[in-house]
Amino acid sequence: MSAPNYLWNPPPPPSLPVIGNTARFPVKRIFCVGRNYHAHAVEMGRPVDKASMKPFYFTKSPSALVESGATVPYPTGTTNYHYEMELVVAIGAHGFRLAATDAQGLIYGYAAGLDMTRRDLQLVARDQGRPWDLGKDFERSAVCSAILPIGDLGVLASGAITLQVNGGTRQSADLSQLIWNIPELLADLSQFYHLEPGDIIYTGTPEGVGAVKPGDRITGHIDRVGEVALTIGQPE
Ligand code: MN
């Protein structure tokens, strides 16, 4: 069979570096979990009762991916551009209708991510019952570190997660405060999607989200996982 003939050269798949491997991790889909730390849910005015509620998700286009260390222009259409520091889980195997006890086998590794958000547009959409895409799925909105293979880490259940802007701490929490933990998230998400190698999942942000402006430097850290950095440039 001959190779397909395209009108123009398709771009290479979005991908992330892998620590200790010259091969890169090709990113297939980007899932994000909303309101997965109690204190953040409260600061957004939408507390979570795990006993009566389920996790919810939104997605970002893989083309929105940006590698840690980049400088990105302040995005168009917003005057309230927010950081959200998050643990990212990278999927390395197929999984469908998983039990939580089987979740670990799907995990390729972990990364430190920023779910950059046009908060003003997200809140207008939320309050009008509209999709969140303009607030969440925009160009360069999914920032991610290199992926650390799971190795001996197992299912991460604790570890400090912090974010600084220009060196000042803005977010400081622990992965043990996730409302739905990693196995619960993978089990739940796999009821709705066939999880596949290359999927990455932003697991939600702790409290302390806030705005950044041109010239700001964001750095985030997750114990045993890594660091993510982003510099905000001038508007386009
Ligand atoms: Mn988020």
GROMACS .gro file of C-alpha atoms and ligand atoms in nm:
model
  237
    1MET     CA    1   0.000   0.000   0.000
    2SER     CA    2   0.131   0.342  -0.085
    3ALA     CA    3   0.157   0.614   0.175
    4PRO     CA    4  -0.140   0.851   0.185
    5ASN     CA    5  -0.111   1.165  -0.018
    6TYR     CA    6  -0.195   1.479   0.182
    7LEU     CA    7  -0.271   1.828   0.055
    8TRP     CA    8   0.005   1.958   0.282
    9ASN     CA    9   0.246   1.800   0.524
   10PRO     CA   10   0.059   1.711   0.844
   11PRO     CA   11   0.239   1.835   1.155
   12PRO     CA   12   0.416   1.576   1.370
   13PRO     CA   13   0.207   1.460   1.667
   14PRO     CA   14   0.237   1.673   1.980
   15SER     CA   15   0.479   1.501   2.214
   16LEU     CA   16   0.670   1.532   2.538
   17PRO     CA   17   1.023   1.438   2.636
   18VAL     CA   18   1.065   1.132   2.858
   19ILE     CA   19   1.323   1.135   3.134
   20GLY     CA   20   1.590   0.875   3.069
   21ASN     CA   21   1.472   0.796   2.717
   22THR     CA   22   1.562   0.953   2.385
   23ALA     CA   23   1.217   0.857   2.250
   24ARG     CA   24   0.937   1.105   2.306
   25PHE     CA   25   0.585   1.040   2.439
   26PRO     CA   26   0.332   1.111   2.160
   27VAL     CA   27   0.028   1.282   2.307
   28LYS     CA   28  -0.306   1.151   2.183
   29ARG     CA   29  -0.565   1.328   2.401
   30ILE     CA   30  -0.561   1.570   2.693
   31PHE     CA   31  -0.822   1.512   2.963
   32CYS     CA   32  -0.861   1.750   3.257
   33VAL     CA   33  -1.043   1.695   3.584
   34GLY     CA   34  -1.247   1.981   3.728
   35ARG     CA   35  -1.274   2.060   4.101
   36ASN     CA   36  -1.065   1.783   4.248
   37TYR     CA   37  -0.937   1.956   4.563
   38HIS     CA   38  -1.193   2.072   4.819
   39ALA     CA   39  -1.034   2.409   4.893
   40HIS     CA   40  -1.016   2.495   4.524
   41ALA     CA   41  -1.379   2.390   4.468
   42VAL     CA   42  -1.475   2.622   4.753
   43GLU     CA   43  -1.271   2.913   4.613
   44MET     CA   44  -1.455   2.865   4.282
   45GLY     CA   45  -1.787   2.880   4.467
   46ARG     CA   46  -1.875   2.519   4.384
   47PRO     CA   47  -1.802   2.290   4.682
   48VAL     CA   48  -1.785   1.916   4.618
   49ASP     CA   49  -1.964   1.644   4.812
   50LYS     CA   50  -1.794   1.322   4.708
   51ALA     CA   51  -2.077   1.112   4.856
   52SER     CA   52  -2.331   1.252   4.612
   53MET     CA   53  -2.119   1.375   4.319
   54LYS     CA   54  -1.901   1.229   4.047
   55PRO     CA   55  -1.587   1.371   3.894
   56PHE     CA   56  -1.626   1.573   3.575
   57TYR     CA   57  -1.393   1.635   3.286
   58PHE     CA   58  -1.312   1.871   3.005
   59THR     CA   59  -1.058   1.830   2.729
   60LYS     CA   60  -0.787   2.033   2.564
   61SER     CA   61  -0.674   1.985   2.207
   62PRO     CA   62  -0.339   1.807   2.183
   63SER     CA   63  -0.223   2.101   1.970
   64ALA     CA   64  -0.260   2.320   2.282
   65LEU     CA   65   0.039   2.141   2.437
   66VAL     CA   66   0.343   2.348   2.535
   67GLU     CA   67   0.666   2.215   2.679
   68SER     CA   68   0.786   2.339   3.013
   69GLY     CA   69   1.033   2.623   2.985
   70ALA     CA   70   0.850   2.803   2.708
   71THR     CA   71   0.760   3.170   2.686
   72VAL     CA   72   0.402   3.213   2.566
   73PRO     CA   73   0.230   3.536   2.465
   74TYR     CA   74  -0.041   3.665   2.695
   75PRO     CA   75  -0.346   3.513   2.526
   76THR     CA   76  -0.606   3.702   2.331
   77GLY     CA   77  -0.961   3.748   2.456
   78THR     CA   78  -0.892   3.761   2.828
   79THR     CA   79  -0.804   4.004   3.104
   80ASN     CA   80  -0.791   3.732   3.372
   81TYR     CA   81  -0.537   3.468   3.264
   82HIS     CA   82  -0.487   3.213   3.545
   83TYR     CA   83  -0.241   2.940   3.636
   84GLU     CA   84  -0.354   2.604   3.775
   85MET     CA   85  -0.077   2.373   3.897
   86GLU     CA   86  -0.157   2.004   3.843
   87LEU     CA   87  -0.022   1.651   3.856
   88VAL     CA   88  -0.039   1.496   3.509
   89VAL     CA   89  -0.083   1.121   3.466
   90ALA     CA   90   0.047   0.978   3.136
   91ILE     CA   91  -0.127   0.666   3.007
   92GLY     CA   92   0.079   0.389   2.849
   93ALA     CA   93  -0.169   0.103   2.797
   94HIS     CA   94  -0.523   0.041   2.683
   95GLY     CA   95  -0.798   0.049   2.945
   96PHE     CA   96  -1.176   0.035   2.927
   97ARG     CA   97  -1.426  -0.005   3.213
   98LEU     CA   98  -1.141  -0.051   3.457
   99ALA     CA   99  -1.165  -0.132   3.823
  100ALA     CA  100  -0.967   0.106   4.041
  101THR     CA  101  -0.752  -0.187   4.149
  102ASP     CA  102  -0.638  -0.230   3.787
  103ALA     CA  103  -0.549   0.135   3.730
  104GLN     CA  104  -0.178   0.118   3.804
  105GLY     CA  105  -0.112  -0.095   3.499
  106LEU     CA  106  -0.222   0.188   3.272
  107ILE     CA  107   0.017   0.447   3.410
  108TYR     CA  108   0.324   0.514   3.197
  109GLY     CA  109   0.444   0.795   3.417
  110TYR     CA  110   0.384   1.136   3.568
  111ALA     CA  111   0.451   1.499   3.489
  112ALA     CA  112   0.404   1.846   3.634
  113GLY     CA  113   0.154   2.052   3.439
  114LEU     CA  114  -0.012   2.391   3.417
  115ASP     CA  115  -0.378   2.408   3.312
  116MET     CA  116  -0.367   2.767   3.190
  117THR     CA  117  -0.712   2.921   3.193
  118ARG     CA  118  -0.890   3.230   3.060
  119ARG     CA  119  -1.085   3.254   3.385
  120ASP     CA  120  -1.313   3.534   3.276
  121LEU     CA  121  -1.428   3.338   2.971
  122GLN     CA  122  -1.457   3.012   3.167
  123LEU     CA  123  -1.681   3.171   3.430
  124VAL     CA  124  -1.908   3.337   3.174
  125ALA     CA  125  -1.949   3.000   3.003
  126ARG     CA  126  -2.003   2.817   3.331
  127ASP     CA  127  -2.263   3.062   3.456
  128GLN     CA  128  -2.449   3.059   3.123
  129GLY     CA  129  -2.443   2.679   3.099
  130ARG     CA  130  -2.218   2.688   2.792
  131PRO     CA  131  -1.912   2.477   2.708
  132TRP     CA  132  -1.580   2.578   2.863
  133ASP     CA  133  -1.373   2.563   2.546
  134LEU     CA  134  -1.300   2.935   2.514
  135GLY     CA  135  -1.182   2.942   2.874
  136LYS     CA  136  -0.986   2.618   2.875
  137ASP     CA  137  -0.903   2.483   2.529
  138PHE     CA  138  -0.703   2.758   2.367
  139GLU     CA  139  -0.363   2.776   2.203
  140ARG     CA  140  -0.068   2.701   2.434
  141SER     CA  141  -0.296   2.637   2.732
  142ALA     CA  142  -0.163   2.292   2.831
  143VAL     CA  143   0.188   2.327   2.971
  144CYS     CA  144   0.370   2.009   3.069
  145SER     CA  145   0.709   1.896   3.197
  146ALA     CA  146   0.899   1.595   3.073
  147ILE     CA  147   0.734   1.267   3.169
  148LEU     CA  148   0.893   1.068   3.449
  149PRO     CA  149   0.833   0.695   3.394
  150ILE     CA  150   0.649   0.535   3.685
  151GLY     CA  151   0.943   0.313   3.781
  152ASP     CA  152   0.910   0.227   4.147
  153LEU     CA  153   0.682   0.522   4.227
  154GLY     CA  154   0.364   0.319   4.198
  155VAL     CA  155   0.034   0.503   4.234
  156LEU     CA  156   0.118   0.844   4.376
  157ALA     CA  157  -0.097   0.903   4.684
  158SER     CA  158   0.090   1.190   4.849
  159GLY     CA  159   0.357   1.448   4.786
  160ALA     CA  160   0.381   1.824   4.795
  161ILE     CA  161   0.247   2.020   4.497
  162THR     CA  162   0.343   2.387   4.486
  163LEU     CA  163   0.345   2.683   4.250
  164GLN     CA  164   0.537   3.008   4.260
  165VAL     CA  165   0.495   3.328   4.060
  166ASN     CA  166   0.815   3.534   4.042
  167GLY     CA  167   0.941   3.329   4.338
  168GLY     CA  168   0.642   3.390   4.565
  169THR     CA  169   0.440   3.086   4.665
  170ARG     CA  170   0.080   3.094   4.544
  171GLN     CA  171  -0.025   2.730   4.567
  172SER     CA  172   0.089   2.478   4.827
  173ALA     CA  173  -0.096   2.153   4.885
  174ASP     CA  174  -0.048   1.777   4.887
  175LEU     CA  175  -0.155   1.510   4.642
  176SER     CA  176  -0.322   1.330   4.933
  177GLN     CA  177  -0.585   1.607   4.917
  178LEU     CA  178  -0.714   1.494   4.576
  179ILE     CA  179  -1.088   1.432   4.613
  180TRP     CA  180  -1.080   1.152   4.355
  181ASN     CA  181  -0.743   0.983   4.364
  182ILE     CA  182  -0.559   0.849   4.061
  183PRO     CA  183  -0.710   0.497   4.059
  184GLU     CA  184  -1.059   0.639   4.108
  185LEU     CA  185  -1.008   0.885   3.822
  186LEU     CA  186  -0.877   0.624   3.579
  187ALA     CA  187  -1.156   0.384   3.668
  188ASP     CA  188  -1.421   0.652   3.626
  189LEU     CA  189  -1.283   0.803   3.305
  190SER     CA  190  -1.255   0.456   3.152
  191GLN     CA  191  -1.630   0.413   3.189
  192PHE     CA  192  -1.670   0.688   2.927
  193TYR     CA  193  -1.363   0.651   2.705
  194HIS     CA  194  -1.130   0.379   2.587
  195LEU     CA  195  -0.812   0.507   2.750
  196GLU     CA  196  -0.517   0.463   2.518
  197PRO     CA  197  -0.139   0.503   2.517
  198GLY     CA  198  -0.064   0.871   2.469
  199ASP     CA  199  -0.358   1.003   2.668
  200ILE     CA  200  -0.260   1.243   2.946
  201ILE     CA  201  -0.479   1.347   3.237
  202TYR     CA  202  -0.451   1.674   3.430
  203THR     CA  203  -0.580   1.573   3.771
  204GLY     CA  204  -0.702   1.909   3.901
  205THR     CA  205  -0.555   2.205   4.086
  206PRO     CA  206  -0.540   2.292   4.455
  207GLU     CA  207  -0.648   2.627   4.598
  208GLY     CA  208  -0.466   2.950   4.533
  209VAL     CA  209  -0.530   2.994   4.160
  210GLY     CA  210  -0.472   3.344   4.036
  211ALA     CA  211  -0.388   3.577   3.752
  212VAL     CA  212  -0.057   3.639   3.580
  213LYS     CA  213   0.057   3.923   3.356
  214PRO     CA  214   0.322   3.977   3.091
  215GLY     CA  215   0.670   3.934   3.234
  216ASP     CA  216   0.566   3.691   3.507
  217ARG     CA  217   0.759   3.369   3.557
  218ILE     CA  218   0.564   3.065   3.683
  219THR     CA  219   0.740   2.768   3.838
  220GLY     CA  220   0.573   2.461   3.981
  221HIS     CA  221   0.702   2.158   4.166
  222ILE     CA  222   0.567   1.817   4.256
  223ASP     CA  223   0.768   1.604   4.493
  224ARG     CA  224   0.930   1.302   4.325
  225VAL     CA  225   0.779   1.402   3.986
  226GLY     CA  226   0.942   1.719   3.863
  227GLU     CA  227   0.912   2.084   3.784
  228VAL     CA  228   0.730   2.294   3.528
  229ALA     CA  229   0.808   2.650   3.424
  230LEU     CA  230   0.639   2.908   3.205
  231THR     CA  231   0.716   3.269   3.122
  232ILE     CA  232   0.436   3.503   3.016
  233GLY     CA  233   0.526   3.722   2.721
  234GLN     CA  234   0.366   4.031   2.578
  235PRO     CA  235   0.022   4.001   2.417
  236GLU     CA  236   0.022   3.921   2.046
  237MN      MN  237  -0.749   2.255   3.608
   0.00000   0.00000   0.00000
